Short mmCIF file of C-alpha atoms in Angstrom, two decimals:
data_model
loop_
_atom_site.label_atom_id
_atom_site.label_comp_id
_atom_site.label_asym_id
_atom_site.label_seq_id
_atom_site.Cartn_x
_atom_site.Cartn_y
_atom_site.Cartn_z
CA UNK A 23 0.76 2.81 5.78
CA UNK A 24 2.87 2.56 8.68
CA UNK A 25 6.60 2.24 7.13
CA UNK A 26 8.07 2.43 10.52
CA UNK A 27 6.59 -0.73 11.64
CA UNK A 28 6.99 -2.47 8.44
CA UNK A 29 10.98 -1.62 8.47
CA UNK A 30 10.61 -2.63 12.10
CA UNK A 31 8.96 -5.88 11.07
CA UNK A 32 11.50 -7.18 8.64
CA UNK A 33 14.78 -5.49 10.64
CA UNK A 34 14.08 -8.05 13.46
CA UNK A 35 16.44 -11.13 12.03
CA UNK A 36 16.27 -12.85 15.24
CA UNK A 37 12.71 -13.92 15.31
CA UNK A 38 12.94 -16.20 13.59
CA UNK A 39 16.67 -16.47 12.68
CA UNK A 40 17.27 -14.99 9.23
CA UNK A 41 19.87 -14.06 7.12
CA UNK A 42 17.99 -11.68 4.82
CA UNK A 43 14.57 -10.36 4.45
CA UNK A 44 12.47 -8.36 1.58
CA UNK A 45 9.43 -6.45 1.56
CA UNK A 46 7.89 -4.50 -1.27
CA UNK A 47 3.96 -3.54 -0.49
CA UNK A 48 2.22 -1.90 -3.61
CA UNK A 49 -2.01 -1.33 -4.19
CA UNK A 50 -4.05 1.57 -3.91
CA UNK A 51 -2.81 2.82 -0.27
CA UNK A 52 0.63 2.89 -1.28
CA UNK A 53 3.89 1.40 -2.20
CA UNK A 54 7.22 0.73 0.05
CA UNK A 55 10.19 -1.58 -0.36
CA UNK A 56 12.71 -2.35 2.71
CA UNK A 57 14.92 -4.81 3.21
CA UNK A 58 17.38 -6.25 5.97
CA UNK A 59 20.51 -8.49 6.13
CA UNK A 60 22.48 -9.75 3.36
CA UNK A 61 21.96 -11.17 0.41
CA UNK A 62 25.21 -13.74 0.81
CA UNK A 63 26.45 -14.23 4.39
CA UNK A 64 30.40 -14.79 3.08
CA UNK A 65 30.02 -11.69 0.56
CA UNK A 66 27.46 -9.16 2.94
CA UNK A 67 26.12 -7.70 0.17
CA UNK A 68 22.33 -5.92 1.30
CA UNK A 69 19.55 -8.00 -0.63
CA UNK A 70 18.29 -6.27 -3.74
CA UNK A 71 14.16 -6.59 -5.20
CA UNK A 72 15.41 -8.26 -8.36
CA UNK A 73 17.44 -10.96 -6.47
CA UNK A 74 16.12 -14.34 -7.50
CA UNK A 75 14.81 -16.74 -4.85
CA UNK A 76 13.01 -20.16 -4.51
CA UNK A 77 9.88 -19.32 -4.25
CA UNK A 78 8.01 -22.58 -3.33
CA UNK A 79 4.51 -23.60 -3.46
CA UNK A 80 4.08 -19.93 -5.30
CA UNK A 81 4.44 -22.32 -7.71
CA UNK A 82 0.94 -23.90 -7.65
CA UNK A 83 -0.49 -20.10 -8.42
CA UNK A 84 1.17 -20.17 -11.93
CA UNK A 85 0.04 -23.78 -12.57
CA UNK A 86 -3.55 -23.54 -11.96
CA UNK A 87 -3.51 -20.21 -13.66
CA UNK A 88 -2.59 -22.00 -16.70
CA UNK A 89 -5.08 -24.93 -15.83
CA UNK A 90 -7.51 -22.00 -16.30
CA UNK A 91 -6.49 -20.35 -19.00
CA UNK A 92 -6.58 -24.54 -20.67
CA UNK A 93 -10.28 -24.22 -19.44
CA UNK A 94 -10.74 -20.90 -21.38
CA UNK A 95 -10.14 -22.48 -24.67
CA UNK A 96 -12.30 -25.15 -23.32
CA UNK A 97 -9.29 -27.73 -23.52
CA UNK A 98 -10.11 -29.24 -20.10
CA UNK A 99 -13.57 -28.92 -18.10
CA UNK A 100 -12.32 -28.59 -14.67
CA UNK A 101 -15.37 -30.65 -13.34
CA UNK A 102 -14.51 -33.37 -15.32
CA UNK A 103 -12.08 -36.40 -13.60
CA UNK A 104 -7.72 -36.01 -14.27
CA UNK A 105 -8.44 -39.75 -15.32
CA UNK A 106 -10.00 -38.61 -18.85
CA UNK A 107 -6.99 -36.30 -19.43
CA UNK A 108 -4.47 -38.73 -18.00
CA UNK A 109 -5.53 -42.16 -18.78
CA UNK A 110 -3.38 -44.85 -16.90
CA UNK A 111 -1.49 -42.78 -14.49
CA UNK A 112 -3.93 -43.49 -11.61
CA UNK A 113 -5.96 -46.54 -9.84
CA UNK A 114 -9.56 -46.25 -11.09
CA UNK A 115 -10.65 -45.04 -7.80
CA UNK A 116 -8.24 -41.65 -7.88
CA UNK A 117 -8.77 -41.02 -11.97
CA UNK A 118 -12.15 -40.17 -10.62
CA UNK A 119 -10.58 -37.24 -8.88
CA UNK A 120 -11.69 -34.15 -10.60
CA UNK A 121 -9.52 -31.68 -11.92
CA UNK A 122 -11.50 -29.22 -9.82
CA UNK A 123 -10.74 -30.96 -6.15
CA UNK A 124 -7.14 -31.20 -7.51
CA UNK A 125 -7.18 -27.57 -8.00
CA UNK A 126 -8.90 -26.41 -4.45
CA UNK A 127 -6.94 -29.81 -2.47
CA UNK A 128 -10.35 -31.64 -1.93
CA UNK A 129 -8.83 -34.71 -3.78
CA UNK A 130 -8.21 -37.12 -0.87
CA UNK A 131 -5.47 -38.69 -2.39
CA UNK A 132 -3.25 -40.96 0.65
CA UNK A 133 0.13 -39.94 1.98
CA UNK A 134 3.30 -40.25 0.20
CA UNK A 135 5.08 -43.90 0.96
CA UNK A 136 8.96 -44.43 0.04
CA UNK A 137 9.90 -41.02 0.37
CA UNK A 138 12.92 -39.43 2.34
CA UNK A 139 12.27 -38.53 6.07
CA UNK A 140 13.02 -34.58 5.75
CA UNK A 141 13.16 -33.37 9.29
CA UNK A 142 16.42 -32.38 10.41
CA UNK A 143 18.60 -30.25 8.31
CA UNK A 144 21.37 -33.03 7.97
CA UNK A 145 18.92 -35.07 6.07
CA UNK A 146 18.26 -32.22 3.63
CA UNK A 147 22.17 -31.71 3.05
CA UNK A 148 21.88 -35.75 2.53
CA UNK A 149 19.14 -35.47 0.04
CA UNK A 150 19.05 -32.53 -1.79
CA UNK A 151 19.90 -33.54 -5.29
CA UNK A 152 18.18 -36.68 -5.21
CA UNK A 153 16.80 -36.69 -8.53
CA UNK A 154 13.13 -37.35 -8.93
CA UNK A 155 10.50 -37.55 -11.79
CA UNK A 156 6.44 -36.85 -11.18
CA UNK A 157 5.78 -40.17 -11.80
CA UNK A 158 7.97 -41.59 -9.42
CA UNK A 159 6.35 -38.78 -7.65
CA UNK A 160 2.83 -39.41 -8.62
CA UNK A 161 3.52 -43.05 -7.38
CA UNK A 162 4.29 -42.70 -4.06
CA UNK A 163 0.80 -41.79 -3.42
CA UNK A 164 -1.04 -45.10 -5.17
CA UNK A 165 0.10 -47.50 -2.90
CA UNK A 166 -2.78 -47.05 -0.47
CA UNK A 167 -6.33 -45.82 -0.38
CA UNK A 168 -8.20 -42.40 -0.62
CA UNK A 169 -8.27 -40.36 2.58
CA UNK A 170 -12.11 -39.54 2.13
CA UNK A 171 -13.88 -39.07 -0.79
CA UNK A 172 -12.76 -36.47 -2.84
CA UNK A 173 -14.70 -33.59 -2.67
CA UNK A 174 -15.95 -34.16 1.15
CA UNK A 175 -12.92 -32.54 3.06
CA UNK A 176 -9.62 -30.41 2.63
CA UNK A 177 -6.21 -30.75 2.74
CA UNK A 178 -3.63 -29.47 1.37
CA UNK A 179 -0.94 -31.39 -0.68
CA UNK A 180 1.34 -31.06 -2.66
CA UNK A 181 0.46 -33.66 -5.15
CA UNK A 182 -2.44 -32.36 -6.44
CA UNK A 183 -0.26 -30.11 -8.25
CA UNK A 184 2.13 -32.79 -10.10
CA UNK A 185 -0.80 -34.16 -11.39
CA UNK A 186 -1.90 -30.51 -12.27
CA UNK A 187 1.14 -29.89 -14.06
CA UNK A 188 1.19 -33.26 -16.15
CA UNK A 189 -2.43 -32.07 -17.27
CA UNK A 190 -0.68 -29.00 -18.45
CA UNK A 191 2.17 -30.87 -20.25
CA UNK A 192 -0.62 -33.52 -21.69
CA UNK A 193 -3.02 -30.39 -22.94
CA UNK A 194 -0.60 -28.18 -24.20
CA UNK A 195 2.33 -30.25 -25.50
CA UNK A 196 4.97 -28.60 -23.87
CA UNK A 197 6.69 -29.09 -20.72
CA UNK A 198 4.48 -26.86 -17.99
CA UNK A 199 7.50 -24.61 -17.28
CA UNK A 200 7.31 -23.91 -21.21
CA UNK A 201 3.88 -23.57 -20.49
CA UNK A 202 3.82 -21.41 -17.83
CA UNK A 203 6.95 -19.00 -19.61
CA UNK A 204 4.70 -18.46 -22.74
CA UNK A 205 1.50 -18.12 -21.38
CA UNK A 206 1.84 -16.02 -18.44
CA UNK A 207 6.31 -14.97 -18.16
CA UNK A 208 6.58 -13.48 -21.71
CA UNK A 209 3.05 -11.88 -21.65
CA UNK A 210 3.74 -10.10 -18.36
CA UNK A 211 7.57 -9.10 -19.21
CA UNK A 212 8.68 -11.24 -15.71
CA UNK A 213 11.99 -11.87 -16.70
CA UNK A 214 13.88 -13.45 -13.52
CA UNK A 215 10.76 -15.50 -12.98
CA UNK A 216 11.16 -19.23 -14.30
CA UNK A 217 10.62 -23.56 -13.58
CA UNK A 218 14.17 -24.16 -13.42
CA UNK A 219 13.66 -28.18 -14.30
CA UNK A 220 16.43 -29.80 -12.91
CA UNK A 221 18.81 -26.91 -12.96
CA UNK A 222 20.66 -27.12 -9.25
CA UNK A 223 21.49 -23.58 -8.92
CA UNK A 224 19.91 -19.88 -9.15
CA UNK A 225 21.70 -17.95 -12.04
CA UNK A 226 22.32 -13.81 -12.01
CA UNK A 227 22.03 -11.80 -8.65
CA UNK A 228 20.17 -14.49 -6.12
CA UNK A 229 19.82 -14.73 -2.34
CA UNK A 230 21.07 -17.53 -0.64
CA UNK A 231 19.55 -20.23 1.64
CA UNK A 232 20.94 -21.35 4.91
CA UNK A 233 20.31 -24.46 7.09
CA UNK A 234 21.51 -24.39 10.58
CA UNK A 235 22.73 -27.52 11.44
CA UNK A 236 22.62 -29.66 14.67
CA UNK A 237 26.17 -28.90 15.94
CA UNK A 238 25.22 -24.75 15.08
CA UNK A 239 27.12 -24.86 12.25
CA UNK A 240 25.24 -23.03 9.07
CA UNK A 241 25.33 -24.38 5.72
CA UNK A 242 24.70 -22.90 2.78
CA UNK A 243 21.61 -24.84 0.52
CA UNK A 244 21.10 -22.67 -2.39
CA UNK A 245 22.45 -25.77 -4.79
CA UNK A 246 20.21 -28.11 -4.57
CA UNK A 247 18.01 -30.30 -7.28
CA UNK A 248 13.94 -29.11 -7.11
CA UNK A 249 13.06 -31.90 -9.20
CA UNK A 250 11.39 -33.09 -5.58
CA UNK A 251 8.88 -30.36 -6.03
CA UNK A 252 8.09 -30.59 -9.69
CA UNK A 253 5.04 -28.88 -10.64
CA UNK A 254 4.06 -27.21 -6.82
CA UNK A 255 7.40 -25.50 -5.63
CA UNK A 256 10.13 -25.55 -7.69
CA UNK A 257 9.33 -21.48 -9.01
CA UNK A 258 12.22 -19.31 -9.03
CA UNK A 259 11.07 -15.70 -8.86
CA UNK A 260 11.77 -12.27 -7.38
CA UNK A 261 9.75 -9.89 -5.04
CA UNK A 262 9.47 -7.43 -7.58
CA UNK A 263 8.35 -9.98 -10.68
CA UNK A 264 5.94 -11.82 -7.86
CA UNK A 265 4.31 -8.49 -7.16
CA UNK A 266 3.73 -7.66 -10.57
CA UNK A 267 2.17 -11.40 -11.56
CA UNK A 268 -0.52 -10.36 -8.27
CA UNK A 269 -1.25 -7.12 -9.60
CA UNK A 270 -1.98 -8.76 -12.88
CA UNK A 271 -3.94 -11.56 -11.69
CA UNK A 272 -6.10 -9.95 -9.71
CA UNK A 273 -7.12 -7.08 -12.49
CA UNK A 274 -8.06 -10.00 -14.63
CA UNK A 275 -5.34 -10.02 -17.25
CA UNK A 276 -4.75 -13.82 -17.00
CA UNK A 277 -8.12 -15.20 -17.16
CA UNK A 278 -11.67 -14.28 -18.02
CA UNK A 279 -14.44 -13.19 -15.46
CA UNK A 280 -16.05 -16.38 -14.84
CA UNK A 281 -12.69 -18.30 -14.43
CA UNK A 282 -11.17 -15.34 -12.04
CA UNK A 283 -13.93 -16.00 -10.19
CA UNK A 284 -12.41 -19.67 -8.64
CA UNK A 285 -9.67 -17.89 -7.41
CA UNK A 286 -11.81 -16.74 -5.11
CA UNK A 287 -14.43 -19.50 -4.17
CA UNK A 288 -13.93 -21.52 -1.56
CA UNK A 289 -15.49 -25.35 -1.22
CA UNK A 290 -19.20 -25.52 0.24
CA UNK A 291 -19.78 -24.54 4.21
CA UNK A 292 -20.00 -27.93 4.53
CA UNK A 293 -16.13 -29.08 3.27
CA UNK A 294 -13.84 -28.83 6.17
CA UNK A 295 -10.18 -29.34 6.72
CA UNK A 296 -9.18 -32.54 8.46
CA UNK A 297 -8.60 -30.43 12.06
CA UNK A 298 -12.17 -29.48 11.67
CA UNK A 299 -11.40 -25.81 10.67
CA UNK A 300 -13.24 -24.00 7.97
CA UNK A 301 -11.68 -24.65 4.13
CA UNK A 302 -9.21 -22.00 3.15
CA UNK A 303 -8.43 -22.87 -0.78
CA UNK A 304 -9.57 -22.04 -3.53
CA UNK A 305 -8.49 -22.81 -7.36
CA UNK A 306 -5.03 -21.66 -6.83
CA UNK A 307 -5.10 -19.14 -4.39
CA UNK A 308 -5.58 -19.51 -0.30
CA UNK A 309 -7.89 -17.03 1.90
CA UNK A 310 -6.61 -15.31 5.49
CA UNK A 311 -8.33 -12.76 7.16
CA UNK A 312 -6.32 -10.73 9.97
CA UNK A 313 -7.53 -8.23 11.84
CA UNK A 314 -10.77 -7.69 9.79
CA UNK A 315 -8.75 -7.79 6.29
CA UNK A 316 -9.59 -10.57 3.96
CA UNK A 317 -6.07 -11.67 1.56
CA UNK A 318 -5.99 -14.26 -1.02
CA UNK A 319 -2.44 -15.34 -2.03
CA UNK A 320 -0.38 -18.01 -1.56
CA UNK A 321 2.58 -18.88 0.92
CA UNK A 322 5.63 -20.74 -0.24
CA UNK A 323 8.51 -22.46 1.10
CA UNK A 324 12.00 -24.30 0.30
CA UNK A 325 14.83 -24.86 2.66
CA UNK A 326 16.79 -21.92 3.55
CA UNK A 327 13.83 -19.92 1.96
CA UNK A 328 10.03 -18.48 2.74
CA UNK A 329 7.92 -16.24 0.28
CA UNK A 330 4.36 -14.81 0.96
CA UNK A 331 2.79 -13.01 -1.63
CA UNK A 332 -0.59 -11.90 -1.00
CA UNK A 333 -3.74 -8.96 -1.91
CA UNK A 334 -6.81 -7.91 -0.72
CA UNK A 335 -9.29 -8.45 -3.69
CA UNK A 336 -9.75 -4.55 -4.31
CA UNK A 337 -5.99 -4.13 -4.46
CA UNK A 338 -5.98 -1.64 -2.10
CA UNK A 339 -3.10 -3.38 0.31
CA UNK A 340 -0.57 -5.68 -1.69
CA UNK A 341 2.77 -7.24 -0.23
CA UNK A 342 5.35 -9.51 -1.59
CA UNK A 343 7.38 -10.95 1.38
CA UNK A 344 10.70 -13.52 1.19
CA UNK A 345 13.10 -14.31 4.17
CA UNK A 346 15.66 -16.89 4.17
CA UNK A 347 14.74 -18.51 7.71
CA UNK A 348 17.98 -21.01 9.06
CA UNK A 349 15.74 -23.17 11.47
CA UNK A 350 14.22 -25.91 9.67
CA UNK A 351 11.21 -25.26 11.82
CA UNK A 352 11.04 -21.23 11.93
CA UNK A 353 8.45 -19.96 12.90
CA UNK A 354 6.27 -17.57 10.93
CA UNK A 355 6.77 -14.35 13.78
CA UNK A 356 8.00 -12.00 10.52
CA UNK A 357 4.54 -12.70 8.37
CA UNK A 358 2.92 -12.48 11.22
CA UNK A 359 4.78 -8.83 12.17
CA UNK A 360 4.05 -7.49 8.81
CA UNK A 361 1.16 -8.45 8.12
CA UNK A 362 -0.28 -6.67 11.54
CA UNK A 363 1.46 -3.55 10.15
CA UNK A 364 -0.48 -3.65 7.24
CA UNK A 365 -3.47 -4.07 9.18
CA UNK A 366 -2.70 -1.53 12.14
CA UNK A 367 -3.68 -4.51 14.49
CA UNK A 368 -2.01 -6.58 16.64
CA UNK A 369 0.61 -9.31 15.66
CA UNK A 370 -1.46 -11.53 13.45
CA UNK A 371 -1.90 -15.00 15.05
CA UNK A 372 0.16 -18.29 12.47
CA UNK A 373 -3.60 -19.40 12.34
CA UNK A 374 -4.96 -16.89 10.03
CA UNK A 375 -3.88 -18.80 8.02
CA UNK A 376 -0.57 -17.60 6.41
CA UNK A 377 1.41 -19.91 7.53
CA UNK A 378 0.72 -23.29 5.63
CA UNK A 379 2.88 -23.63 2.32
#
C-alpha cells in the first residue's frame, strides 16, 4: 500500500475545493487512516473517523440489504411486481415494476415533474428544509409514462429506492430507519450510523458541509431537512461505522449465500444504460473496475458532502472515503486520486464508474 500517495491524494484540498477530507482503507493488504482540513471551518478543528456525515445514496446499500434480508424470511419474492406489496400507490402500468428492477434501477419509471430546480447553490440555501413525504415523492414520477419497459435498460434513480423503503415499512411494520437500526445498526454495534427522519441537524462530533455561493461567499449547509431524500440518501454515518457495515456485508453476515449473491450480479449483456454503456448495478451495490481491479460499493452524495465506500469482493483492498466538496459541481479528481493509489495505476478516469451517486 502506498500511504504516501494516499496522504498525497486526500492532502490536495484544491482539486476539487474541499474543506475536509477522510480516508480509512482496511482488507487483507492493510489498513491506513489520514485525513486533511478541518472538521468546522469557524472552529479548525482536524476531522476525526467517528465524525458523523451525510452520507447520501449509501443509503440505498442499507435499504436493499434489508429488502433481502425481507426475502430471506420469504416476506417478499423480489421477482414478484412492488404493486402486490403496495397496492394503490402506482398506475397499473408501474405496479408491474418488479421489486427486482427496483432494486438493480431497471424500473423505467419517468422523470420527476413539480420538483425544485437544484442547480445553483442559492437554490439549495432556498430549499433546503422544504419538507417532503415519499408519497409526494413517489408522485412526482406518475404523471407521465415509463421510460422503456422495465427490465430492458438502466438507469439509475433515486426513486426506486422510496418505493424500496415503503416496501420495507409495509413488510415489516416499522418505519425503514427502525428497520434498518434493528436489523442491521444494533446487530453490527454501528452506533453513529442512523435515518435521521426529519431531524435538520447532525448531533455529537460531525463535519460540516459548505456551499460556495455565486458572489464566493461560503455558506455553511449542514442544517438542512433530508426528508427530500427519504429512503435513498438521507444516511448519516461515519468512515469508521461505513467501513465496518462493508467488511460485514461482504463476509456474508447480513444475508445468506444465495441472496449475497445479487449484490454482485449485474442485469443480462443485453441491458444497457441509456448512453449505451454496459449496466453497472446490481441489487444494492454498483461495479467499477480501475486499473484491472474490480470494486463493488456504492457512491453517495449531499450538498456540502461526498462519501465512497467501496471493496474488492475478496476483501483484500477496502476504502471508506468522505470529502466535503464546496462547488456544487466538484469534480470527482480526489476518488479518482485515491483510488489510483490503491491500484498503483494511473489517476483513475470519473468513468470507471465511481462517480455517479
Amino acid at each position: 500500500m502506498d500511504t504516501d500517495a494516499l496522504r498525497a491524494a486526500i492532502g490536495d484540498l484544491t482539486r476539487p475545493p474541499v474543506t475536509s477530507a477522510q480516508l480509512r482503507v482496511t482488507g487483507s493488504r492493510g489498513a491506513w487512516y489520514g485525513n486533511a482540513g478541518v472538521a468546522d471551518v469557524g472552529g479548525g478543528r482536524a476531522v476525526r473517523p467517528d465524525d458523523a456525515f451525510r452520507a447520501g445514496s449509501v443509503t440505498k446499500v442499507f435499504v436493499a440489504t434489508a429488502v433481502l434480508q425481507l426475502a430471506a424470511l420469504r416476506r417478499v419474492d423480489v421477482d414478484s411486481p412492488i404493486g402486490r406489496y403496495l397496492p394503490g400507490l402506482l398506475p397499473s402500468a408501474f405496479a408491474r415494476i418488479t421489486v427486482a428492477q427496483l432494486l438493480n434501477h431497471t424500473s423505467g419509471l419517468p422523470d420527476h415533474q413539480g420538483v425544485p430546480d437544484l442547480r445553483t447553490p442559492e437554490a439549495v440555501l432556498r430549499h433546503r428544509f422544504d419538507q417532503w413525504t415519499p408519497q409526494e415523492l413517489v408522485a412526482t414520477v406518475t404523471r407521465s409514462t415509463l421510460k422503456f419497459a422495465p427490465g430492458t435498460k438502466q438507469e439509475y434513480r433515486g426513486i426506486n429506492y422510496v418505493l424500496l423503503a415503503l416496501l420495507v415499512e409495509r413488510l415489516s411494520g416499522q418505519r425503514y430507519g427502525e428497520a434498518i437500526r434493528d436489523r442491521i445498526l444494533r446487530p453490527l454495534g454501528l452506533r453513529r450510523t442512523l435515518v435521521p427522519g426529519d431531524d435538520p441537524r447532525l448531533h455529537g462530533p460531525h463535519v460540516h458541509g459548505y456551499l460556495r455561493m455565486t458572489d464566493g461567499s461560503l455558506e455553511d449547509v449542514t442544517v438542512v431537512n433530508p426528508s427530500s431524500s427519504w429512503g435513498e440518501g438521507e444516511l448519516v454515518s461515519t468512515v469508521d461505522d461505513l467501513s465496518h457495515f462493508m467488511e460485514a456485508l461482504f463476509c456474508g453476515a447480513l444475508l445468506p449465500k444465495h441472496l449475497m449473491e445479487k449484490l454482485f450480479t449485474l442485469p443480462p449483456a443485453e441491458v444497457r444504460m441509456l448512453d449505451g454503456g454496459p449496466a453497472r448495478y446490481s441489487m444494492g451495490l454498483q461495479k467499477a473496475t480501475v486499473n484491472g481491479v474490480t470494486f463493488w460499493g456504492k457512491t453517495g452524495e449531499w450538498y456540502g458532502y461526498r462519501t465512497r465506500a467501496f471493496s474488492t469482493r475478496d476483501q483484500q483492498r477496502r476504502f471508506t472515503l468522505s470529502y466535503t466538496p464546496t462547488p456544487i459541481d466538484a469534480s470527482d479528481d480526489m476518488t479518482n486520486r485515491v483510488v489510483a493509489a490503491l491500484t498503483s495505476g494511473a489517476d483513475a478516469p470519473v468513468s470507471a464508474g465511481l462517480s455517479q451517486s
